[in-house]
Amino acid sequence: SAVISQKPSRDICQRGTSLTIQCQVDSQVTMMFWYRQQPGQSLTLIATANQGSEATYESGFVIDKFPISRPNLTFSTLTVSNMSPEDSSIYLCSVAADTQYFGPGTRLTVL
Amino acid sequence: QKEVEQNSGPLSVPEGAIASLNCTYSDRGSQSFFWYRQYSGKSPELIMSIYSNGDKEDGRFTAQLNKASQYVSLLIRDSQPSDSATYLCAVRPNAGGTSYGKLTFGQGTILTVHP
């Protein structure tokens, strides 16, 4: 199994600012992902965080808005840039190991 | 057309009854299917995975897969109030490669088990 932690657990931010979310896994994993869950909605994959190279983004998500770092096999960050109220969501880190696990999530509110 | 569809509910069942949750998917090449449970304010928790046609049982949970009909279901026997949550159906397009781990989720079914 994999234990995933995320920081911060929640934040309230002002429009136009940026927030960086950290994801730490207790073991080395090849595949790490970032998902978004908007209020009352299901999960949508933002991108695959690739170790040592640029992230792979899904349709509708771009690097300028959601830059991702993956410096090693246990850690990744997601930045939500130039935030607007529409970015208010829960952001979840996920890893694929023996199965797929999700972190506890970061609840972001943008005013 | 949504790729993974579920009835959003809410589905309400009495304690001790069988809850039946359904999911259809559009990608016929999909290989792996998952049911996650999500309590309010919490992250999704995997409760069942199924990869081949037929039934898979784990305790009170049974997952059923019919690839010809592109249909997957979850049965919860002897439902308990603690089963009240949103149940998410997730599909992975193929067995490996670059799609591994890239799950497509349905919108979730809200289940309420009342005493």
PDB file of N, CA and C in Angstrom, chain B residues 43-91:
ATOM      1  N   SER B  43     -11.470  11.830   0.847  1.00  0.00           N
ATOM      2  CA  SER B  43     -11.017  11.427  -0.480  1.00  0.00           C
ATOM      3  C   SER B  43     -11.557  10.040  -0.822  1.00  0.00           C
ATOM      4  N   PRO B  44     -11.569   9.674  -2.093  1.00  0.00           N
ATOM      5  CA  PRO B  44     -12.114   8.368  -2.487  1.00  0.00           C
ATOM      6  C   PRO B  44     -11.297   7.217  -1.921  1.00  0.00           C
ATOM      7  N   GLU B  45     -12.007   6.157  -1.574  1.00  0.00           N
ATOM      8  CA  GLU B  45     -11.401   4.951  -1.014  1.00  0.00           C
ATOM      9  C   GLU B  45     -11.808   3.773  -1.889  1.00  0.00           C
ATOM     10  N   LEU B  46     -10.830   3.030  -2.377  1.00  0.00           N
ATOM     11  CA  LEU B  46     -11.126   1.892  -3.239  1.00  0.00           C
ATOM     12  C   LEU B  46     -11.796   0.771  -2.452  1.00  0.00           C
ATOM     13  N   ILE B  47     -12.931   0.289  -2.951  1.00  0.00           N
ATOM     14  CA  ILE B  47     -13.593  -0.836  -2.298  1.00  0.00           C
ATOM     15  C   ILE B  47     -13.619  -2.081  -3.168  1.00  0.00           C
ATOM     16  N   MET B  48     -13.600  -1.941  -4.483  1.00  0.00           N
ATOM     17  CA  MET B  48     -13.618  -3.117  -5.348  1.00  0.00           C
ATOM     18  C   MET B  48     -12.935  -2.793  -6.673  1.00  0.00           C
ATOM     19  N   SER B  49     -12.263  -3.781  -7.199  1.00  0.00           N
ATOM     20  CA  SER B  49     -11.751  -3.703  -8.561  1.00  0.00           C
ATOM     21  C   SER B  49     -12.174  -4.966  -9.294  1.00  0.00           C
ATOM     22  N   ILE B  50     -12.412  -4.867 -10.583  1.00  0.00           N
ATOM     23  CA  ILE B  50     -12.804  -6.037 -11.372  1.00  0.00           C
ATOM     24  C   ILE B  50     -12.260  -5.883 -12.773  1.00  0.00           C
ATOM     25  N   TYR B  51     -11.763  -7.000 -13.321  1.00  0.00           N
ATOM     26  CA  TYR B  51     -11.063  -6.926 -14.599  1.00  0.00           C
ATOM     27  C   TYR B  51     -11.636  -7.874 -15.648  1.00  0.00           C
ATOM     28  N   SER B  52     -12.394  -8.894 -15.215  1.00  0.00           N
ATOM     29  CA  SER B  52     -12.919  -9.860 -16.172  1.00  0.00           C
ATOM     30  C   SER B  52     -14.417 -10.028 -15.965  1.00  0.00           C
ATOM     31  N   ASN B  53     -15.074 -10.499 -16.990  1.00  0.00           N
ATOM     32  CA  ASN B  53     -16.529 -10.678 -16.939  1.00  0.00           C
ATOM     33  C   ASN B  53     -16.931 -11.593 -15.793  1.00  0.00           C
ATOM     34  N   GLY B  54     -18.081 -11.276 -15.213  1.00  0.00           N
ATOM     35  CA  GLY B  54     -18.602 -12.110 -14.151  1.00  0.00           C
ATOM     36  C   GLY B  54     -18.706 -11.336 -12.851  1.00  0.00           C
ATOM     37  N   ASP B  55     -18.738 -12.091 -11.779  1.00  0.00           N
ATOM     38  CA  ASP B  55     -18.909 -11.524 -10.451  1.00  0.00           C
ATOM     39  C   ASP B  55     -17.620 -11.643  -9.648  1.00  0.00           C
ATOM     40  N   LYS B  56     -17.421 -10.666  -8.782  1.00  0.00           N
ATOM     41  CA  LYS B  56     -16.313 -10.721  -7.822  1.00  0.00           C
ATOM     42  C   LYS B  56     -16.867 -10.300  -6.477  1.00  0.00           C
ATOM     43  N   GLU B  57     -16.665 -11.153  -5.490  1.00  0.00           N
ATOM     44  CA  GLU B  57     -17.246 -10.908  -4.172  1.00  0.00           C
ATOM     45  C   GLU B  57     -16.158 -10.597  -3.162  1.00  0.00           C
ATOM     46  N   ASP B  58     -16.445  -9.652  -2.275  1.00  0.00           N
ATOM     47  CA  ASP B  58     -15.528  -9.325  -1.181  1.00  0.00           C
ATOM     48  C   ASP B  58     -16.392  -8.887  -0.003  1.00  0.00           C
ATOM     49  N   GLY B  59     -16.603  -9.828   0.914  1.00  0.00           N
ATOM     50  CA  GLY B  59     -17.444  -9.510   2.059  1.00  0.00           C
ATOM     51  C   GLY B  59     -18.869  -9.213   1.636  1.00  0.00           C
ATOM     52  N   ARG B  60     -19.370  -8.063   2.015  1.00  0.00           N
ATOM     53  CA  ARG B  60     -20.743  -7.691   1.662  1.00  0.00           C
ATOM     54  C   ARG B  60     -20.844  -7.083   0.265  1.00  0.00           C
ATOM     55  N   PHE B  61     -19.727  -6.912  -0.399  1.00  0.00           N
ATOM     56  CA  PHE B  61     -19.707  -6.253  -1.704  1.00  0.00           C
ATOM     57  C   PHE B  61     -19.528  -7.282  -2.822  1.00  0.00           C
ATOM     58  N   THR B  62     -20.294  -7.095  -3.894  1.00  0.00           N
ATOM     59  CA  THR B  62     -20.131  -7.887  -5.110  1.00  0.00           C
ATOM     60  C   THR B  62     -20.093  -6.950  -6.300  1.00  0.00           C
ATOM     61  N   ALA B  63     -19.030  -7.044  -7.074  1.00  0.00           N
ATOM     62  CA  ALA B  63     -18.944  -6.291  -8.321  1.00  0.00           C
ATOM     63  C   ALA B  63     -19.280  -7.228  -9.471  1.00  0.00           C
ATOM     64  N   GLN B  64     -20.000  -6.722 -10.438  1.00  0.00           N
ATOM     65  CA  GLN B  64     -20.395  -7.504 -11.610  1.00  0.00           C
ATOM     66  C   GLN B  64     -19.975  -6.744 -12.861  1.00  0.00           C
ATOM     67  N   LEU B  65     -19.371  -7.479 -13.806  1.00  0.00           N
ATOM     68  CA  LEU B  65     -18.897  -6.849 -15.033  1.00  0.00           C
ATOM     69  C   LEU B  65     -19.446  -7.604 -16.231  1.00  0.00           C
ATOM     70  N   ASN B  66     -19.960  -6.855 -17.188  1.00  0.00           N
ATOM     71  CA  ASN B  66     -20.415  -7.406 -18.458  1.00  0.00           C
ATOM     72  C   ASN B  66     -19.833  -6.517 -19.557  1.00  0.00           C
ATOM     73  N   LYS B  67     -18.726  -6.951 -20.120  1.00  0.00           N
ATOM     74  CA  LYS B  67     -18.041  -6.130 -21.121  1.00  0.00           C
ATOM     75  C   LYS B  67     -18.841  -6.024 -22.411  1.00  0.00           C
ATOM     76  N   ALA B  68     -19.597  -7.058 -22.754  1.00  0.00           N
ATOM     77  CA  ALA B  68     -20.393  -6.999 -23.981  1.00  0.00           C
ATOM     78  C   ALA B  68     -21.450  -5.890 -23.891  1.00  0.00           C
ATOM     79  N   SER B  69     -22.006  -5.732 -22.713  1.00  0.00           N
ATOM     80  CA  SER B  69     -23.011  -4.689 -22.492  1.00  0.00           C
ATOM     81  C   SER B  69     -22.396  -3.390 -21.982  1.00  0.00           C
ATOM     82  N   GLN B  70     -21.081  -3.406 -21.730  1.00  0.00           N
ATOM     83  CA  GLN B  70     -20.367  -2.229 -21.231  1.00  0.00           C
ATOM     84  C   GLN B  70     -21.021  -1.724 -19.953  1.00  0.00           C
ATOM     85  N   TYR B  71     -21.123  -2.632 -19.032  1.00  0.00           N
ATOM     86  CA  TYR B  71     -21.901  -2.405 -17.820  1.00  0.00           C
ATOM     87  C   TYR B  71     -21.152  -3.007 -16.640  1.00  0.00           C
ATOM     88  N   VAL B  72     -21.092  -2.238 -15.557  1.00  0.00           N
ATOM     89  CA  VAL B  72     -20.503  -2.731 -14.317  1.00  0.00           C
ATOM     90  C   VAL B  72     -21.394  -2.294 -13.168  1.00  0.00           C
ATOM     91  N   SER B  73     -21.563  -3.166 -12.202  1.00  0.00           N
ATOM     92  CA  SER B  73     -22.442  -2.845 -11.087  1.00  0.00           C
ATOM     93  C   SER B  73     -21.784  -3.213  -9.770  1.00  0.00           C
ATOM     94  N   LEU B  74     -22.328  -2.674  -8.711  1.00  0.00           N
ATOM     95  CA  LEU B  74     -21.876  -2.977  -7.352  1.00  0.00           C
ATOM     96  C   LEU B  74     -23.108  -3.273  -6.511  1.00  0.00           C
ATOM     97  N   LEU B  75     -23.084  -4.435  -5.869  1.00  0.00           N
ATOM     98  CA  LEU B  75     -24.150  -4.788  -4.941  1.00  0.00           C
ATOM     99  C   LEU B  75     -23.592  -4.730  -3.529  1.00  0.00           C
ATOM    100  N   ILE B  76     -24.347  -4.131  -2.648  1.00  0.00           N
ATOM    101  CA  ILE B  76     -23.977  -4.086  -1.238  1.00  0.00           C
ATOM    102  C   ILE B  76     -25.067  -4.821  -0.474  1.00  0.00           C
ATOM    103  N   ARG B  77     -24.694  -5.956   0.082  1.00  0.00           N
ATOM    104  CA  ARG B  77     -25.659  -6.739   0.859  1.00  0.00           C
ATOM    105  C   ARG B  77     -25.680  -6.269   2.300  1.00  0.00           C
ATOM    106  N   ASP B  78     -26.821  -6.524   2.966  1.00  0.00           N
ATOM    107  CA  ASP B  78     -26.962  -6.167   4.382  1.00  0.00           C
ATOM    108  C   ASP B  78     -26.480  -4.723   4.610  1.00  0.00           C
ATOM    109  N   SER B  79     -27.035  -3.811   3.856  1.00  0.00           N
ATOM    110  CA  SER B  79     -26.595  -2.414   3.909  1.00  0.00           C
ATOM    111  C   SER B  79     -26.696  -1.860   5.321  1.00  0.00           C
ATOM    112  N   GLN B  80     -25.710  -1.067   5.673  1.00  0.00           N
ATOM    113  CA  GLN B  80     -25.632  -0.439   6.982  1.00  0.00           C
ATOM    114  C   GLN B  80     -25.634   1.083   6.839  1.00  0.00           C
ATOM    115  N   PRO B  81     -26.089   1.783   7.857  1.00  0.00           N
ATOM    116  CA  PRO B  81     -26.036   3.259   7.779  1.00  0.00           C
ATOM    117  C   PRO B  81     -24.632   3.776   7.476  1.00  0.00           C
ATOM    118  N   SER B  82     -23.608   3.055   7.921  1.00  0.00           N
ATOM    119  CA  SER B  82     -22.230   3.471   7.650  1.00  0.00           C
ATOM    120  C   SER B  82     -21.851   3.344   6.178  1.00  0.00           C
ATOM    121  N   ASP B  83     -22.690   2.670   5.389  1.00  0.00           N
ATOM    122  CA  ASP B  83     -22.459   2.589   3.943  1.00  0.00           C
ATOM    123  C   ASP B  83     -22.932   3.851   3.227  1.00  0.00           C
ATOM    124  N   SER B  84     -23.607   4.718   3.922  1.00  0.00           N
ATOM    125  CA  SER B  84     -24.098   5.960   3.313  1.00  0.00           C
ATOM    126  C   SER B  84     -22.915   6.806   2.858  1.00  0.00           C
ATOM    127  N   ALA B  85     -22.850   7.029   1.554  1.00  0.00           N
ATOM    128  CA  ALA B  85     -21.712   7.730   0.958  1.00  0.00           C
ATOM    129  C   ALA B  85     -22.011   7.920  -0.523  1.00  0.00           C
ATOM    130  N   THR B  86     -21.077   8.541  -1.215  1.00  0.00           N
ATOM    131  CA  THR B  86     -21.130   8.601  -2.670  1.00  0.00           C
ATOM    132  C   THR B  86     -20.248   7.497  -3.232  1.00  0.00           C
ATOM    133  N   TYR B  87     -20.790   6.740  -4.170  1.00  0.00           N
ATOM    134  CA  TYR B  87     -20.056   5.633  -4.785  1.00  0.00           C
ATOM    135  C   TYR B  87     -19.685   6.025  -6.211  1.00  0.00           C
ATOM    136  N   LEU B  88     -18.397   5.988  -6.462  1.00  0.00           N
ATOM    137  CA  LEU B  88     -17.855   6.413  -7.747  1.00  0.00           C
ATOM    138  C   LEU B  88     -17.407   5.210  -8.551  1.00  0.00           C
ATOM    139  N   CYS B  89     -17.888   5.135  -9.769  1.00  0.00           N
ATOM    140  CA  CYS B  89     -17.423   4.124 -10.710  1.00  0.00           C
ATOM    141  C   CYS B  89     -16.272   4.729 -11.502  1.00  0.00           C
ATOM    142  N   ALA B  90     -15.194   3.988 -11.650  1.00  0.00           N
ATOM    143  CA  ALA B  90     -14.029   4.492 -12.387  1.00  0.00           C
ATOM    144  C   ALA B  90     -13.560   3.441 -13.377  1.00  0.00           C
ATOM    145  N   VAL B  91     -13.132   3.904 -14.520  1.00  0.00           N
ATOM    146  CA  VAL B  91     -12.731   3.012 -15.602  1.00  0.00           C
ATOM    147  C   VAL B  91     -11.338   3.396 -16.075  1.00  0.00           C
TER     148      VAL B  91
END
